[in-house]
Coordinates of C-alpha atoms in Angstrom, one line a residue:
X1 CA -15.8 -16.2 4.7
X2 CA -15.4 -12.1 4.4
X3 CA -16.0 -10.5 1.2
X4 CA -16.0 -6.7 0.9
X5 CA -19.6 -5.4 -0.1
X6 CA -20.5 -1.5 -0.8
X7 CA -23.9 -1.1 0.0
X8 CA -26.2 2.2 1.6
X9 CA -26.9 0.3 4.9
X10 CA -26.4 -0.3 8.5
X11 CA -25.3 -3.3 10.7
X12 CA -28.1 -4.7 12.4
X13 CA -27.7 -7.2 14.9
X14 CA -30.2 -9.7 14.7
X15 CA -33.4 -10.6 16.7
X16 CA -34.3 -14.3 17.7
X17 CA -37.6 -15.4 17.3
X18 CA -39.4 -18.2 18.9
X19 CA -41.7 -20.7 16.1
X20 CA -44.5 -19.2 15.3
X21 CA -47.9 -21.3 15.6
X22 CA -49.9 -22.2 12.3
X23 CA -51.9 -19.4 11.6
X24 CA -50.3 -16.6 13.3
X25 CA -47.9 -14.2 11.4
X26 CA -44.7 -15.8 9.9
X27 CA -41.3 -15.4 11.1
X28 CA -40.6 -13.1 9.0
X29 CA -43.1 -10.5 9.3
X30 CA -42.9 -10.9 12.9
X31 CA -39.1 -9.8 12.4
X32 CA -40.3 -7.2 10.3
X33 CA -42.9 -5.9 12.7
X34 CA -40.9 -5.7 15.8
X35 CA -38.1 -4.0 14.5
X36 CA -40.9 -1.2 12.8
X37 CA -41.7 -0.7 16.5
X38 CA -39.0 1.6 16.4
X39 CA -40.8 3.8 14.4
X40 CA -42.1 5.4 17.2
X41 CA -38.9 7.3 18.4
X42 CA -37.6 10.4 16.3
X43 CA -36.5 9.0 12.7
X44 CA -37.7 5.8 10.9
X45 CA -36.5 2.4 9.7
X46 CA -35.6 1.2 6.7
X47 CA -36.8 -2.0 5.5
X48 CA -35.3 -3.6 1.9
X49 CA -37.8 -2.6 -0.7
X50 CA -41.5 -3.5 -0.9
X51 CA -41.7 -5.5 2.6
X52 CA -43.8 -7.8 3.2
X53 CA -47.4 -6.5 3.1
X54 CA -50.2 -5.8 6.0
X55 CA -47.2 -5.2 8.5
X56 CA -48.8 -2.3 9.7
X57 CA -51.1 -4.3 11.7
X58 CA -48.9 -6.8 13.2
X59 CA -46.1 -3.6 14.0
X60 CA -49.0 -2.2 16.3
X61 CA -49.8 -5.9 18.3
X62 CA -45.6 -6.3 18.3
X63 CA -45.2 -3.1 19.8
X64 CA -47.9 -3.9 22.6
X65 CA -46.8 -7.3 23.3
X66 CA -43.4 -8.5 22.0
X67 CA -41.2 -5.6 22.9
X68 CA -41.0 -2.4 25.1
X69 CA -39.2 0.9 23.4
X70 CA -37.6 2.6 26.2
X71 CA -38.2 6.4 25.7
X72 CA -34.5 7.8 27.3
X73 CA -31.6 5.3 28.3
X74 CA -29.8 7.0 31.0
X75 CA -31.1 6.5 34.9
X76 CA -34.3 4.6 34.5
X77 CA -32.4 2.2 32.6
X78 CA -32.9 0.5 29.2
X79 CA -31.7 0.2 25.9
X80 CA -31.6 3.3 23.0
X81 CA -33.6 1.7 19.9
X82 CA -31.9 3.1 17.0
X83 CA -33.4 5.9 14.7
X84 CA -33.1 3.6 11.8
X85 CA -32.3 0.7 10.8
X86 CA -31.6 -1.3 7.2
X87 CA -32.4 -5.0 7.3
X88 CA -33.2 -7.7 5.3
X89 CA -36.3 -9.3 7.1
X90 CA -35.8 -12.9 4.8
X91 CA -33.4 -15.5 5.0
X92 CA -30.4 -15.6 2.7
X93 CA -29.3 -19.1 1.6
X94 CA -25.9 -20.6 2.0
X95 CA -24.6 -24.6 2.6
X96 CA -27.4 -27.4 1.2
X97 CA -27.6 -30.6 1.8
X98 CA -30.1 -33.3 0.5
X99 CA -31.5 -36.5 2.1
X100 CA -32.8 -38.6 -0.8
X101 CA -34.4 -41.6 2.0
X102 CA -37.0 -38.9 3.5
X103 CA -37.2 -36.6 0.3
X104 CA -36.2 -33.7 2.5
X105 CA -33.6 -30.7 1.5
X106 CA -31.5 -28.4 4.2
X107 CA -30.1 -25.1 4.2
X108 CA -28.2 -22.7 6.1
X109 CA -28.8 -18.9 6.3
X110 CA -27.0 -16.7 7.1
X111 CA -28.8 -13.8 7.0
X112 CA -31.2 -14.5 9.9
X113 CA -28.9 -17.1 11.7
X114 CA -31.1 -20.0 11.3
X115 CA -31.2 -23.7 9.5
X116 CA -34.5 -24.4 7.3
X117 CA -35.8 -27.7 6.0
X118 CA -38.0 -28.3 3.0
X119 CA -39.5 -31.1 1.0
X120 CA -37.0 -31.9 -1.6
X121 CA -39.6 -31.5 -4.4
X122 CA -40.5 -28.2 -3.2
X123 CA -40.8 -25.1 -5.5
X124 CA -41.7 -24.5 -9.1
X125 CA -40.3 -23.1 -12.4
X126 CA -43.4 -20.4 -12.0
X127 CA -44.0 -20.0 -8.4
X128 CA -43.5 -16.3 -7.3
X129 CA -44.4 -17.0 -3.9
X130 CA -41.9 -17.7 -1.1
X131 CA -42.2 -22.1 -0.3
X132 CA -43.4 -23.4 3.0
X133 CA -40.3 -24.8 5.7
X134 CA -41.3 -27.6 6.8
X135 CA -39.1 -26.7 9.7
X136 CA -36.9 -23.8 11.0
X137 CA -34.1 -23.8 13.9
X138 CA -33.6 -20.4 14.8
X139 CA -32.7 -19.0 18.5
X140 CA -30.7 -17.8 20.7
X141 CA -30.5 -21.3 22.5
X142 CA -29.9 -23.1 18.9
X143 CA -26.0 -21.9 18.7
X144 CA -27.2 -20.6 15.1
X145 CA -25.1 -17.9 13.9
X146 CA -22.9 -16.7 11.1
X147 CA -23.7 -20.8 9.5
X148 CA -21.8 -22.7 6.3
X149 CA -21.6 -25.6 5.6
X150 CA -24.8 -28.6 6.6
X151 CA -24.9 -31.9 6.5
X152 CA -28.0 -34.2 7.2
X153 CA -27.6 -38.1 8.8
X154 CA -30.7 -39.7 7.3
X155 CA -29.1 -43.0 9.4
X156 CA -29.1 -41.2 12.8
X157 CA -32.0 -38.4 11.8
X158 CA -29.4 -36.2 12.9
X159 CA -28.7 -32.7 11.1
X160 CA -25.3 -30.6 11.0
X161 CA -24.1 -27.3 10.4
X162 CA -21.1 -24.8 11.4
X163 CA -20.2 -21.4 12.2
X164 CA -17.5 -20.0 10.3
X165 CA -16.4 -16.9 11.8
X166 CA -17.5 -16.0 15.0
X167 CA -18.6 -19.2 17.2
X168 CA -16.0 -21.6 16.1
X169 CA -18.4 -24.7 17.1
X170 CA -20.7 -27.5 15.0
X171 CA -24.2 -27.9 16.5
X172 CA -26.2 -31.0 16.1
X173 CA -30.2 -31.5 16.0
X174 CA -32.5 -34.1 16.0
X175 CA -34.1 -34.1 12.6
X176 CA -37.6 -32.9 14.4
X177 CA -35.9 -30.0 15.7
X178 CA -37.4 -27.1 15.2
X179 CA -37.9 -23.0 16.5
X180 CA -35.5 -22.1 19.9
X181 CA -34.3 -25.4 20.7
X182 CA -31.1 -26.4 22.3
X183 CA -28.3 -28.6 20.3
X184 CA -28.1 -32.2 20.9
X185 CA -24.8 -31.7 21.2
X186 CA -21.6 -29.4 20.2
X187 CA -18.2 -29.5 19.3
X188 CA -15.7 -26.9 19.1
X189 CA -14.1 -26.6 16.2
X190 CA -10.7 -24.6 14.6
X191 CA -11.5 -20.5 13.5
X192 CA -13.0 -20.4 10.8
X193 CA -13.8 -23.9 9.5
X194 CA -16.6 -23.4 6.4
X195 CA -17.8 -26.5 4.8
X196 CA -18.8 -29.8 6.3
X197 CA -18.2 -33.3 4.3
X198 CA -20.1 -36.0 6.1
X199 CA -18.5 -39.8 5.6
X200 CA -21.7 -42.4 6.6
X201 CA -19.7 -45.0 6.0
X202 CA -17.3 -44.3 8.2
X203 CA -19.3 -42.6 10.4
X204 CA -16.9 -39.3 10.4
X205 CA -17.0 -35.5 9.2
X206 CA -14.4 -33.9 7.2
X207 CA -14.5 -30.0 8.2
X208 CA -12.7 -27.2 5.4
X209 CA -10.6 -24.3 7.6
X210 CA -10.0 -21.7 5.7
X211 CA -7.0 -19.3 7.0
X212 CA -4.7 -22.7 8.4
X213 CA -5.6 -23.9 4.9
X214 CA -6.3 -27.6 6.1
X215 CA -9.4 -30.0 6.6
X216 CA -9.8 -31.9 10.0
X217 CA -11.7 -35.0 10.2
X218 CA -13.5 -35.8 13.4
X219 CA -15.4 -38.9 14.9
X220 CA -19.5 -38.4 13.8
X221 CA -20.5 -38.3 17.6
X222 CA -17.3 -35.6 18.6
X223 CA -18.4 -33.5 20.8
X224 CA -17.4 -30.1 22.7
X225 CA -13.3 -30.3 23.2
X226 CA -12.9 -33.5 21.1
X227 CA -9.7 -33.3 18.7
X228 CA -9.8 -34.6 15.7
X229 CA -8.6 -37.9 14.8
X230 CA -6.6 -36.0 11.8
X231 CA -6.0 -33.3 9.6
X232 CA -4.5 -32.8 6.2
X233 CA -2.5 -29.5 6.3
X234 CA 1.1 -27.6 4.8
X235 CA 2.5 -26.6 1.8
X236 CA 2.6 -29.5 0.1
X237 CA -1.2 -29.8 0.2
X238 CA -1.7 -26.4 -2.0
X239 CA -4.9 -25.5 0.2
X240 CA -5.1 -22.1 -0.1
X241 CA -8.6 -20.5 2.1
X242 CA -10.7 -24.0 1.6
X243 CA -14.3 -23.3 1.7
X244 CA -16.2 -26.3 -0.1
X245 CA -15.7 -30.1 0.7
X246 CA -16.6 -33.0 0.2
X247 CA -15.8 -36.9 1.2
X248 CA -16.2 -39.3 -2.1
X249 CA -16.4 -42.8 -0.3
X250 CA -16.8 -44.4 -3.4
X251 CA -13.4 -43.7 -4.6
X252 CA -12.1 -42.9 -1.1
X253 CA -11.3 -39.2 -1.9
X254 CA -11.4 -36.0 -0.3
X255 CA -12.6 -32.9 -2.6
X256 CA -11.8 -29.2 -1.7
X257 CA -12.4 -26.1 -3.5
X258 CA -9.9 -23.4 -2.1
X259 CA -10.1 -19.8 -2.9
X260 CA -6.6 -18.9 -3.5
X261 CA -5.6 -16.7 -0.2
X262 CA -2.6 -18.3 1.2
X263 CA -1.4 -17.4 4.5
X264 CA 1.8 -19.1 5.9
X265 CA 1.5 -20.4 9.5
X266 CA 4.0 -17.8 10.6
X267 CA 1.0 -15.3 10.1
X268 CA -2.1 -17.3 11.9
X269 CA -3.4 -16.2 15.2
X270 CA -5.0 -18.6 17.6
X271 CA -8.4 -17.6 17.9
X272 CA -9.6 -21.0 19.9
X273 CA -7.9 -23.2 22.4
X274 CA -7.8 -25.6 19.2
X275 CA -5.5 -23.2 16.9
X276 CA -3.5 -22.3 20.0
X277 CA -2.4 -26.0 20.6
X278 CA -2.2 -25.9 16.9
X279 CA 0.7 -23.0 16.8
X280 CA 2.2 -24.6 19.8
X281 CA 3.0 -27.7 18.1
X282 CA 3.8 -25.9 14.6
X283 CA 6.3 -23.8 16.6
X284 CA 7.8 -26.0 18.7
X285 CA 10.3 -26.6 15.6
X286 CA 11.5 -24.5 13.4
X287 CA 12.4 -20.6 14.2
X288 CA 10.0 -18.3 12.5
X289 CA 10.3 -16.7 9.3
X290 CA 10.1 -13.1 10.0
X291 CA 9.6 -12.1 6.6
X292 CA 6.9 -14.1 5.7
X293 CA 4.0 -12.4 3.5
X294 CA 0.6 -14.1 2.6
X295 CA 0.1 -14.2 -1.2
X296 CA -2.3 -14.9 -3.2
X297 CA -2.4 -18.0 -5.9
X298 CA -4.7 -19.5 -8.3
X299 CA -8.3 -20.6 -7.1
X300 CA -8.2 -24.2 -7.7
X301 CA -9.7 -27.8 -6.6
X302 CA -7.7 -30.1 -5.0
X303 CA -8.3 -33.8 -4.2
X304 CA -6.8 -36.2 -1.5
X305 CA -6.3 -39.6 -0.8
X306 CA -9.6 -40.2 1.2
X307 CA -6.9 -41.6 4.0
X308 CA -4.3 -38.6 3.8
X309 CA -3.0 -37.3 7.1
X310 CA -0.4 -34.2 7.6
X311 CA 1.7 -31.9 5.0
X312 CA 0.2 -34.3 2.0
X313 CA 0.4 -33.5 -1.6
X314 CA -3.4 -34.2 -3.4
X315 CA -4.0 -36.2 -6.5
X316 CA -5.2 -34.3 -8.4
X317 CA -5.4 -29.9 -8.9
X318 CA -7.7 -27.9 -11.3
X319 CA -6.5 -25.0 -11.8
X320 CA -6.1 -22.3 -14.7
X321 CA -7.9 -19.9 -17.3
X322 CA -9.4 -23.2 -19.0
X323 CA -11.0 -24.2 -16.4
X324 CA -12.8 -20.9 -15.1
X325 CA -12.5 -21.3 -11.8
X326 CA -12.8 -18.1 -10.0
X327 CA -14.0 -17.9 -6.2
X328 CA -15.5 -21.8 -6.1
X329 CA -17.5 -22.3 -2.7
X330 CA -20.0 -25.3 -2.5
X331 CA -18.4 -28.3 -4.5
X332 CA -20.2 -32.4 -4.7
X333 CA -19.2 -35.1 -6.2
X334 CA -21.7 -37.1 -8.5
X335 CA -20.1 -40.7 -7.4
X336 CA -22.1 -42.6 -9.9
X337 CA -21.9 -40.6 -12.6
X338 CA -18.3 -39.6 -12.0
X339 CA -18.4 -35.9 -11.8
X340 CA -17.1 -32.9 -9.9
X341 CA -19.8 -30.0 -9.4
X342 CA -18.6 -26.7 -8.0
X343 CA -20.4 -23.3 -7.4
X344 CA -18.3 -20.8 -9.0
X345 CA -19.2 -17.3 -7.3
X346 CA -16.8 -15.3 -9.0
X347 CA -18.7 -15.2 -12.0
X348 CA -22.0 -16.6 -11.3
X349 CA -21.8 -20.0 -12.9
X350 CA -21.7 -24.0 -11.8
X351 CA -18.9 -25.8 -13.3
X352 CA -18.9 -29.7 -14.0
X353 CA -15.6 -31.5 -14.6
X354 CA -14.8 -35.2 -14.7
X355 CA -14.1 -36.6 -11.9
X356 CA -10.8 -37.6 -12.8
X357 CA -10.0 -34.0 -13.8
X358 CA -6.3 -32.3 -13.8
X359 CA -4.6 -29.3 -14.7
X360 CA -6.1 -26.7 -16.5
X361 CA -8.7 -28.5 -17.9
X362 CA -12.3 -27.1 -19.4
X363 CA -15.3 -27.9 -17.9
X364 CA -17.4 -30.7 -19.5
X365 CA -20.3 -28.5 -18.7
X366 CA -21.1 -24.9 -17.8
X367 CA -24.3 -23.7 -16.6
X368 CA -23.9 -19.8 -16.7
X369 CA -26.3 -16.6 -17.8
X370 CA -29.1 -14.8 -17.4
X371 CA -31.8 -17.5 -17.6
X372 CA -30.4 -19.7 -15.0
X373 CA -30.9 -17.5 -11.9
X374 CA -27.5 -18.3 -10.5
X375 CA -26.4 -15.2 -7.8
X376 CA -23.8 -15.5 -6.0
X377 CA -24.4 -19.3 -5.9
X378 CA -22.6 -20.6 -2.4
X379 CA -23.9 -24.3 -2.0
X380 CA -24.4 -26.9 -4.4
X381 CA -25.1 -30.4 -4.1
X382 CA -26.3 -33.4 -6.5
X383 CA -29.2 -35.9 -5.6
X384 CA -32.0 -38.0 -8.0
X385 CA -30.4 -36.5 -10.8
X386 CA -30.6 -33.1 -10.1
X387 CA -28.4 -30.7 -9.3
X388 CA -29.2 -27.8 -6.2
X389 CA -27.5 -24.7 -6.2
X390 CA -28.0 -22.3 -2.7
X391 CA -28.2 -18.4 -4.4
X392 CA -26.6 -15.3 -1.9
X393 CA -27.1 -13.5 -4.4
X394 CA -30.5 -13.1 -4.1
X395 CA -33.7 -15.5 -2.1
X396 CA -33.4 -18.2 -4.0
X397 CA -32.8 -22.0 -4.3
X398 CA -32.6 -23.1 -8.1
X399 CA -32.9 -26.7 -9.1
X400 CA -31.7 -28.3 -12.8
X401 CA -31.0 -31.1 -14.3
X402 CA -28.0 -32.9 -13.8
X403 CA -27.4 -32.6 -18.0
X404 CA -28.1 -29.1 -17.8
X405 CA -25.7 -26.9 -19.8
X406 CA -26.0 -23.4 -20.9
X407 CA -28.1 -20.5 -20.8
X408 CA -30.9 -23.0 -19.2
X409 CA -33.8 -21.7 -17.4
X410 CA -33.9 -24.0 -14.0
X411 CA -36.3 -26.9 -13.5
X412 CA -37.5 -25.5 -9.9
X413 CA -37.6 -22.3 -8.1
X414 CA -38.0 -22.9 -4.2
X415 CA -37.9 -19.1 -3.0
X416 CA -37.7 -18.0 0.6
X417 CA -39.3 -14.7 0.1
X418 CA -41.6 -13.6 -2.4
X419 CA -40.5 -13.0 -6.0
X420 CA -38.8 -9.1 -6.5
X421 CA -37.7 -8.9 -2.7
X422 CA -34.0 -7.6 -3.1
X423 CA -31.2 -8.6 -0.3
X424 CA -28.9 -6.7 1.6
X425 CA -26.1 -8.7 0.8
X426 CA -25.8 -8.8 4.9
X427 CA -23.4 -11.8 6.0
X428 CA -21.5 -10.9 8.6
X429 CA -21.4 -7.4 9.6
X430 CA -18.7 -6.2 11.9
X431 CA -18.2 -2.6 11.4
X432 CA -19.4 0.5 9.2
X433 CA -17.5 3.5 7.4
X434 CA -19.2 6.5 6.9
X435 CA -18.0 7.6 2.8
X436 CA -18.5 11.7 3.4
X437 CA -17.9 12.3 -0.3
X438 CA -20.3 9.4 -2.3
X439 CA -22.4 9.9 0.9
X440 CA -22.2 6.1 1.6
X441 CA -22.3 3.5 4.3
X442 CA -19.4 1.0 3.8
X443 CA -19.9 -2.4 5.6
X444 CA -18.0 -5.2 5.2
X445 CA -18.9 -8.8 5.5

């Protein structure tokens, strides 16, 4: 997913941390405290405001004993440290998922490239502190990076998540995983898959792609060059850059929420040895179409036969100005109560439909406005009547009833920095423009 952002900053690649033991500074003032170590060369860095406090103290035992500053990189070797830097020492939260059997909640971040667990109770309407992980994956050797969408296996206490645009692979952890650890196992998956929609049942895993437009399922246990045992993909399908997904066993259906950028397969480079044997196949038939253009349509929900295979048309669409979907990422299914949940990030809001929802149809509920808390909401997800929602927008988690409707304040907070800490807005920096005129930093995500 890459969404333009304006914002006086710089890239910042970042720095992998080890656990840290009970009792010692956290991760994240470690982060904070190594990078400060810079300070010592000409220039400064720049932290988001009001970092975390007494990192004075830990900047001066990090500069003695976690890293070296190199004064000159030429001959004598060693690397330049920068004369300042702009980064976001806290997580930012994207894909949740909840396990119900161990009371436990999941979530990907993006931000710092890592996967944390909590208790699922965790948090509090009042709370203005950050909550305690019960767990963090985060490392060079975890496979971590730009994450999406998670998924947890109470079953086979095994936990999910993907990288959308850069490592094009799933890694899978034991459910004690935790710190630098190494993945059970991975699989390599198309460019830029995004969501993850995990079928217990039949023990499989329904990935979202976004620029092919299609979902492929794979086998649970796939690993590293596996293929998938199908995919649902062409114009008949009206995928257009799917992000959210989810598998409804209980009415054997497959859920997508799709953007609205459609590219034709004329226009889609191979990025992994998957989308290359992909195009081969595609183009093995008809002649291109030399003037074909990507365009974009309306942002919509589209649901599948829960058995669909190849250029399938869905069920059912929601689409239109009734039905105020704009930008939908995380989307869940309420099987029991027969209801569609989306996370709307074009305007800040989660959506509820029926289930059985078509055309352009109005939400049976809207939770939107100041009180909620919603930012940039990316994940959502529905469990013991409740309904999560994974803010980008800023460091939070918010949790509401499933009712909930409105301008409602939310029934839990579970923060993962203390209240007031503003975010970059980092996701995936790739490059920088310098704005000579507003005196700006331009970095896109």
């Amino acid at each position: 997913m890459r969404r333009p952002m304006l914002t006086i900053a710089a890239a910042v690649t970042a720095l992998w941390l080890i656990a840290i033991p009970t009792g010692l500074p956290s991760v994240e003032d470690r982060f904070v405290a190594t990078t400060q170590a810079a300070e010592t060369t000409e220039g400064a860095m720049c932290t988001m405001p009001d970092a975390a406090p007494g990192i004075e103290a830990i900047a001066a035992d990090a500069q003695a004993s976690q890293i070296a500053i190199p004064k000159r990189s030429d001959a004598e070797g060693g690397d330049l440290p920068p004369v300042r830097m702009v980064v976001d020492p806290y997580p930012s939260f994207n894909g949740v998922a909840v396990d119900t059997t161990n009371d436990l909640v999941m979530m990907s971040d993006t931000n710092r490239k890592s996967l944390l667990v909590y208790d699922r109770a965790a948090g509090s309407a009042t709370s203005k502190q950050a909550a305690t992980a019960k767990q963090q994956i985060m490392g060079p050797d975890t496979g971590v990076g730009f994450v999406a969408g998670v998924a947890m296996d109470p079953a086979q206490r095994e936990l999910f998540t993907v990288n959308n645009d850069v490592e094009d692979r799933l890694v899978v952890f034991d459910y004690d995983a935790r710190g630098n650890v190494t993945p059970k196992r991975l699989l390599y998956v198309p460019h830029q898959s995004w969501g993850i929609a995990f079928a217990p049942r039949r023990d499989v895993m329904a990935l979202s792609v976004q620029t092919p437009n299609m979902y492929v399922v794979f086998r649970r246990e796939a690993t590293k060059f596996d293929a998938p045992i199908r995919s649902v993909r062409g114009p008949k399908t009206a995928m257009a850059d799917p992000h959210g997904i989810y598998f409804d066993e209980t009415h054997n259906e497959v859920v997508v929420a799709n953007h609205g950028n459609f590219r034709p397969g004329e226009l889609i480079t191979s990025y992994t040895a998957y989308d290359a044997r992909e195009s081969r196949q595609e183009r093995s038939g008809d002649a291109f179409d030399e003037s074909a253009r990507g365009r974009f349509v309306p942002s919509s929900i589209t649901v599948y036969d829960g058995d669909a295979t190849g250029d399938v048309a869905p069920l059912r669409a929601i689409h239109g100005p009734t039905s105020q979907i704009d930008w939908p990422m995380g989307v869940a299914v309420d099987e029991i109560n027969n209801e569609i949940v989306v996370a709307n990030n074009g305007d800040n809001s989660i959506l509820i439909f029926p289930r059985t929802a078509n055309g352009d149809m109005q939400p049976r509920r809207v939770i939107r406005g100041p009180l909620t808390g919603i930012k940039g909401p990316m994940g959502v997800a529905i469990a013991k009547d409740e309904i999560w929602v994974a803010n980008f927008g800023d460091h939070t988690a918010l949790v509401f009833p499933r009712l909930a409707g409105g301008n409602v304040a939310p029934r839990r907070i579970l923060r993962n920095a203390p209240a007031g800490k503003e975010t970059s807005g980092f996701g995936n920096p790739y490059a920088v423009a310098y704005d000579t005129k507003r005196r700006e930093v331009l970095v896109p995500n």
